[in-house]
Coordinates of C-alpha atoms and ligand atoms in Angstrom, one line a residue:
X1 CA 180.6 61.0 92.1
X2 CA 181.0 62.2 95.6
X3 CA 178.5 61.1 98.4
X4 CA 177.1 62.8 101.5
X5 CA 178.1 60.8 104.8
X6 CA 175.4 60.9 107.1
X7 CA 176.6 59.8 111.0
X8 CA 173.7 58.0 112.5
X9 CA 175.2 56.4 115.6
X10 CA 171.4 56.3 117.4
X11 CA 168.4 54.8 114.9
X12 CA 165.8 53.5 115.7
X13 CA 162.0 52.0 115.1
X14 CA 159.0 54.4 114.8
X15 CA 155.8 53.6 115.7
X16 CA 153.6 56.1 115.3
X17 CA 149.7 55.6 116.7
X18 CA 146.9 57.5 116.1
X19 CA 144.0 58.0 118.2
X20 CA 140.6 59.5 118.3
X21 CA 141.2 60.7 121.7
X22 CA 144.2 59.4 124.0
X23 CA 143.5 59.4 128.2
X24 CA 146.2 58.9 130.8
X25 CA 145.3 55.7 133.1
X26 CA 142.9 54.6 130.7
X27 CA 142.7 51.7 127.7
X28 CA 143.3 53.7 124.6
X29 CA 142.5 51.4 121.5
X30 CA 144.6 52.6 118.3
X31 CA 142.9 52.6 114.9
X32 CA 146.0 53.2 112.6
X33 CA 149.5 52.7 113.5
X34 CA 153.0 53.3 111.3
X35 CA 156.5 51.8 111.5
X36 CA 158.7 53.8 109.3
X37 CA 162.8 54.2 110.2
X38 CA 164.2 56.9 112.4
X39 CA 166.9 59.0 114.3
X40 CA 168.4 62.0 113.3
X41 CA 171.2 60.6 110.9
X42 CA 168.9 58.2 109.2
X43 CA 166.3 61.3 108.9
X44 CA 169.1 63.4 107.2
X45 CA 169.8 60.5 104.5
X46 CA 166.4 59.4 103.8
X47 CA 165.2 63.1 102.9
X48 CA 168.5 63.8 101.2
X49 CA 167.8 60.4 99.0
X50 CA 164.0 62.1 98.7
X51 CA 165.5 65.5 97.3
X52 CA 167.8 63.8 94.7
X53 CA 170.8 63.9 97.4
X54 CA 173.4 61.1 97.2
X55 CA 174.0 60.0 101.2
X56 CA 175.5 57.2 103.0
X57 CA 174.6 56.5 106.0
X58 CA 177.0 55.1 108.6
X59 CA 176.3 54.1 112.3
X60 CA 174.9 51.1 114.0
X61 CA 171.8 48.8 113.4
X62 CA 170.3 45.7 115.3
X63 CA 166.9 46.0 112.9
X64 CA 166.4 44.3 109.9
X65 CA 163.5 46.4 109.6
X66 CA 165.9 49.2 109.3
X67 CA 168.0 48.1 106.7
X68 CA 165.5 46.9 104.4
X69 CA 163.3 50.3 104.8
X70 CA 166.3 52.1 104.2
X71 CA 167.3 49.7 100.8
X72 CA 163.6 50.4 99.6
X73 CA 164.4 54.0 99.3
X74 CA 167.4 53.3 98.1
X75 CA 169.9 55.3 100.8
X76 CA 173.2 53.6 100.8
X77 CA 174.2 53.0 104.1
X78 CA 177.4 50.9 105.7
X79 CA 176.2 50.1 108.9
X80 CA 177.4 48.0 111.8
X81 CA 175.6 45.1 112.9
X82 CA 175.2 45.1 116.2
X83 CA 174.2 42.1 118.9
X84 CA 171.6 44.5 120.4
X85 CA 168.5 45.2 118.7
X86 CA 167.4 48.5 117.6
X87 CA 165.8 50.6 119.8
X88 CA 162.0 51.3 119.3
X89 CA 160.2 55.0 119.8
X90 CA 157.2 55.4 119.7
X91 CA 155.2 58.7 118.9
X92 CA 151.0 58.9 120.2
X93 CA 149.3 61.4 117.9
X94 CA 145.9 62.2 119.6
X95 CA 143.4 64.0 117.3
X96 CA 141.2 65.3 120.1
X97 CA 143.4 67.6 121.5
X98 CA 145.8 67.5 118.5
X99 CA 149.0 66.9 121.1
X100 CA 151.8 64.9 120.1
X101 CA 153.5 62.5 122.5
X102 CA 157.0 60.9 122.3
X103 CA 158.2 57.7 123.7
X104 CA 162.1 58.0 123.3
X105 CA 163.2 54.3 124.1
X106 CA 167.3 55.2 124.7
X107 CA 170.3 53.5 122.1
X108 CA 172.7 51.1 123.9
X109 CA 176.0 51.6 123.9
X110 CA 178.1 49.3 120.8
X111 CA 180.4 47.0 122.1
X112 CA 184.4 48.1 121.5
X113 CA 184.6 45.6 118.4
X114 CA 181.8 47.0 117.0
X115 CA 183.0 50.7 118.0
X116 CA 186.5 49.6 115.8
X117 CA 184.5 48.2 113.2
X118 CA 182.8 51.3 113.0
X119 CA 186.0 53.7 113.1
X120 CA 187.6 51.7 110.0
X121 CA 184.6 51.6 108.1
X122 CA 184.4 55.4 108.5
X123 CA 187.6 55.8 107.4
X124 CA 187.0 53.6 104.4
X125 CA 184.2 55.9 103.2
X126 CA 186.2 59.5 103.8
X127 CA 187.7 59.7 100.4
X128 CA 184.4 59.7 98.6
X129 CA 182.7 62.1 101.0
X130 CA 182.3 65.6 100.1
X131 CA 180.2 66.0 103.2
X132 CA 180.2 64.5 106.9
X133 CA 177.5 65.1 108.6
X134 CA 177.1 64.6 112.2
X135 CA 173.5 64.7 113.7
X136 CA 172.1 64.5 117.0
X137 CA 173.1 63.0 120.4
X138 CA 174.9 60.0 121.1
X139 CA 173.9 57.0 123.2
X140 CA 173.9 57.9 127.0
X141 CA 177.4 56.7 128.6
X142 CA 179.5 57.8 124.8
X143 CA 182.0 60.2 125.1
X144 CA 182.0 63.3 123.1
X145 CA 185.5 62.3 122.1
X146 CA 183.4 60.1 119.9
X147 CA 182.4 63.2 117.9
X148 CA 185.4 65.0 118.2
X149 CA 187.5 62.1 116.1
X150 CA 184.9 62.2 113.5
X151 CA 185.0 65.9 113.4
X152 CA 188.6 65.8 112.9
X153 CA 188.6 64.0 109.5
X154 CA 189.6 66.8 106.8
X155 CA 186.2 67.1 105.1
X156 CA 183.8 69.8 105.8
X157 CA 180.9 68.8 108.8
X158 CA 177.9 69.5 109.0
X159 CA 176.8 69.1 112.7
X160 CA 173.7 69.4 114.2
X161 CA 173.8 68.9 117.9
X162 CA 174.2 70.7 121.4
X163 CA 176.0 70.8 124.4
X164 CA 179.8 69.6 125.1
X165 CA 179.2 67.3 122.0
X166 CA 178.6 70.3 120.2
X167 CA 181.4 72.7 122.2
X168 CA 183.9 69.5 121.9
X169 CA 184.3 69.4 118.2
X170 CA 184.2 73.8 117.4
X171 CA 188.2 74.0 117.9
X172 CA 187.9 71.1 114.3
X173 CA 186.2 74.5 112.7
X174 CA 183.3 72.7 111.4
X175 CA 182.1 74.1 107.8
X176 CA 177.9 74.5 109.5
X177 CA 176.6 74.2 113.4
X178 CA 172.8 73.8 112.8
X179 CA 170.9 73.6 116.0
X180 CA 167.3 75.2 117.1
X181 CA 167.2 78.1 119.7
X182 CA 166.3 75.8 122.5
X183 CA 169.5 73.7 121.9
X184 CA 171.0 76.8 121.3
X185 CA 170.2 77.5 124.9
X186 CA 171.1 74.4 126.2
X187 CA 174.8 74.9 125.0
X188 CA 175.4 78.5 125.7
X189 CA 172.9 79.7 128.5
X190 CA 169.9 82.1 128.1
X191 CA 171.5 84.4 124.9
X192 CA 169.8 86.4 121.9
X193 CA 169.9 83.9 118.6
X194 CA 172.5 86.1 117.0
X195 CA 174.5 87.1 119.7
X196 CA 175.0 83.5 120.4
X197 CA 175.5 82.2 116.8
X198 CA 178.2 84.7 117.0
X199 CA 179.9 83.2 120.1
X200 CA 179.7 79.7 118.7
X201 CA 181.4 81.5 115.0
X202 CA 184.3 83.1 117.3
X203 CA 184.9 79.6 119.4
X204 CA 185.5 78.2 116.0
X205 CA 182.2 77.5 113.6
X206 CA 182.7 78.6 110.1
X207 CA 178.7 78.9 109.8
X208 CA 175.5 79.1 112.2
X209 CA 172.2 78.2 111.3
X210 CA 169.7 78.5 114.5
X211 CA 166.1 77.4 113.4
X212 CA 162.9 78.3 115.5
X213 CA 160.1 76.1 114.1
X214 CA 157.6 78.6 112.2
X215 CA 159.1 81.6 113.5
X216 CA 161.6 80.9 110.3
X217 CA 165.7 80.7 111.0
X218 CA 169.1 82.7 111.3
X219 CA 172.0 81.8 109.2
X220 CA 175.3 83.7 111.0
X221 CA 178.7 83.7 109.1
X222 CA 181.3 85.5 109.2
X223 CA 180.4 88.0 106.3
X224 CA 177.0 88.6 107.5
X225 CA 173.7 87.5 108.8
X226 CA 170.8 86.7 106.8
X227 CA 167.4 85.6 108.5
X228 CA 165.0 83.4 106.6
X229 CA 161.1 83.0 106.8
X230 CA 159.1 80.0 106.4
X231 CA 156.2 79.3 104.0
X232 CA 152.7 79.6 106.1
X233 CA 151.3 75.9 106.4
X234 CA 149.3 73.7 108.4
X235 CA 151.7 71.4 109.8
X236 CA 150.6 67.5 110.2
X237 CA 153.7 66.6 112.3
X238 CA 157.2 68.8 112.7
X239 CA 159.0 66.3 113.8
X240 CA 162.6 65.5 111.6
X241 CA 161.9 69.1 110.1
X242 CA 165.3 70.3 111.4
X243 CA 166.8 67.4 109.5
X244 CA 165.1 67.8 106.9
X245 CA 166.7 71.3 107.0
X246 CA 170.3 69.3 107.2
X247 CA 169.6 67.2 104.1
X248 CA 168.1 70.3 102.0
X249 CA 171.3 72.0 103.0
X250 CA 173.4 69.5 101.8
X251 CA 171.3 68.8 98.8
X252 CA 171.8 72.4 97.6
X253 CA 175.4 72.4 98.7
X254 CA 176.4 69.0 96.7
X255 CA 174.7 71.3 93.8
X256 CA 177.1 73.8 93.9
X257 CA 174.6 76.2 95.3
X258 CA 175.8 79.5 97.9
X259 CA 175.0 78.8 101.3
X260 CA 171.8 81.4 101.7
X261 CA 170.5 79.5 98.9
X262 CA 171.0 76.2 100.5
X263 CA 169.3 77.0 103.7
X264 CA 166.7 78.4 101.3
X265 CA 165.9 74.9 100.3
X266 CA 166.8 73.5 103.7
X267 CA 163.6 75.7 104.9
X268 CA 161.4 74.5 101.8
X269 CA 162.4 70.8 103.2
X270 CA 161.6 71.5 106.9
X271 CA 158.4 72.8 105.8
X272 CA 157.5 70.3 103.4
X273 CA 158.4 67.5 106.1
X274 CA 156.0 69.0 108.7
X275 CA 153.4 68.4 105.8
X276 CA 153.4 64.6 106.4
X277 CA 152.7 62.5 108.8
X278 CA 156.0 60.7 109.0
X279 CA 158.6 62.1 110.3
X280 CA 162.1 62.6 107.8
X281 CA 159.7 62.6 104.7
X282 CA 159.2 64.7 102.3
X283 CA 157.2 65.1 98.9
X284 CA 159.1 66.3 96.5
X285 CA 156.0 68.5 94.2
X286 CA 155.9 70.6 98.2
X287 CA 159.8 71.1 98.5
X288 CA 159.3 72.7 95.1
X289 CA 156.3 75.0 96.0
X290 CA 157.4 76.0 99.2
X291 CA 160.7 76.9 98.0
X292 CA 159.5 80.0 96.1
X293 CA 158.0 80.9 99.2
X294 CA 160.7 80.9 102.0
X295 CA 161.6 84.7 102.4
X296 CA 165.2 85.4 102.8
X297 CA 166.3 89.0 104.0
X298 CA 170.1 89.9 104.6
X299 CA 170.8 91.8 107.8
X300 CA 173.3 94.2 108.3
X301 CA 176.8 93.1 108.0
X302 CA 179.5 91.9 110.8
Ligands
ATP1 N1 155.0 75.0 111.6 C1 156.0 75.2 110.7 N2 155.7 76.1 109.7 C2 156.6 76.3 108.7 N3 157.8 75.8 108.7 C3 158.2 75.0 109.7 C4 157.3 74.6 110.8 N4 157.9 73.8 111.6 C5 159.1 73.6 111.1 N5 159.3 74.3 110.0 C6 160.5 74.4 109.2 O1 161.5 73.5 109.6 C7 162.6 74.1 110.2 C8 163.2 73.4 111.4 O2 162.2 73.4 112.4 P1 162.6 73.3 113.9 O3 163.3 74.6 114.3 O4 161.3 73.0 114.6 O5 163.6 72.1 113.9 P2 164.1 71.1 115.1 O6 163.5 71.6 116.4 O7 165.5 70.9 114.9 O8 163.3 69.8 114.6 P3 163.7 68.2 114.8 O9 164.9 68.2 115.8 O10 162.5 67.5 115.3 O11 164.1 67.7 113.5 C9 162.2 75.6 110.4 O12 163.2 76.5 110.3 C10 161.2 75.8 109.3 O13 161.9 76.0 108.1
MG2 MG1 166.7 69.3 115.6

């Protein structure tokens, strides 16, 4: 059986504290606090292992922590060892004004022998993957050529990221570009979603998908647009929703599902991730229940 191959070059340790109220400049004492695993490729293969997925994560860890999170909910993974230690990030949830604040500690750069390792092991996994999929940014001082020799390797890729990372790898023709309209943005300058979907399909995407948080999400091919519409809900924490998108994508796809369908259930796991408090988890029994209630309307044809 084939497996997804989730890239994850960049995880890391989240701590996520709550508190009654949080001030600036003050002593804020923290009544509850969660370490759970992070980063955007880990996010994709943990809620693709919580949908029933098959992934493998690939990338670099420092963290036992990581590893043995990920091995209690049983994602595969082959990662590199690395000397350094994972990074930590930390997210302040402050109930008072209900604002959300992230500490983004930044990845380290691998050492070359670890960046070889890392190369050959990917290699290694390609004939099993039906899937690659490539998510978020790399650590500062990486080259995109990084992205543009994974995206090279035969098998369709999912990537979700932005800027010349992104624009680098579009000549490989990736099978999906998923990225939210501010990323969007970031890539291709103030545009319309659709009109810049379209630029990314004729620079060489085969498939767009530009989310926008509640306001629902696009999907842009070349036989047609079709825009989606997410359940109603109170979120408790959207953070990891747009992976959780990615790995209900892929979920759907390894099914054998059309691709409306699969960002169908992409959206059902966005939503259902913003429904709990840590981020890349989802509750099955929600996936389920939202899924009937994602509206999907096709727009006129290219
Ligand atoms: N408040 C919400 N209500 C309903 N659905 C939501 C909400 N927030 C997120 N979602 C779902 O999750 C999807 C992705 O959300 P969003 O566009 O915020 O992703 P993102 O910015 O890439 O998130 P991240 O990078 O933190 O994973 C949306 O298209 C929608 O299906
Ligand atoms: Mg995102």
């Amino acid at each position: 059986m084939k497996y997804t191959l989730c890239i994850g070059m960049t995880p890391a340790v989240q701590e996520l504290r709550e508190f009654k109220s949080f001030t600036l400049g003050e002593v804020n004492r923290s009544p509850a606090i969660h370490r759970s695993v992070a980063g955007k490729g880990p996010n994709v293969a943990r809620v693709l292992r919580q949908v029933g997925g098959r992934p493998l994560l690939l990338g670099f860890v420092g963290s036992e922590f990581i590893t043995d999170n990920l091995r209690r909910e049983g994602v595969a993974e082959r990662m590199i060892r690395t000397k350094e230690p994972t990074r930590v990030c930390t997210t302040l949830m402050d109930h008072a004004t209900g604002t959300i604040t992230e500490l983004v500690e930044e990845a380290k750069m691998p050492t070359a022998s670890e960046w070889r390792q890392f190369f050959a092991t990917f290699r290694r996994c390609l004939p099993q993957a039906c899937y690659v999929v490539i998510a978020g940014a790399l650590m500062p001082g990486a080259s995109p050529e990084i992205y543009r020799k994974i995206a090279r390797c035969g098998v369709p890729v999912i990537i979700d990221s932005q800027r010349e990372p992104l624009l680098g790898v579009l000549e490989f023709k990736p099978f999906i570009v998923k990225l939210n309209v501010h990323e969007l943005e970031n890539t291709l300058g103030k545009v319309e979603i659709i009109a810049g979907a379209r630029e990314l399909l004729k620079r060489g995407a085969q498939n767009v998908i530009v989310t926008h948080g509640a306001k629902g999400a696009w999907l842009v091919s070349g036989t047609g647009v079709w825009q989606f519409r997410p359940p109603r809900i109170t979120p408790v924490n959207p953070i990891g929703s747009g992976d959780a998108v990615t790995a209900g994508i892929c979920r759907a796809l390894e099914r054998g599902e059309n691709l409306p369908e699969a960002v169908r259930f992409g959206m059902a796991c966005g939503a259902a991730n913003a429904l709990t408090l840590i981020a890349g988890t989802v509750q099955l029994p929600d996936v389920r229940r939202l899924l009937v209630q994602v509206r999907l309307r096709a727009l006129k044809n290219l």
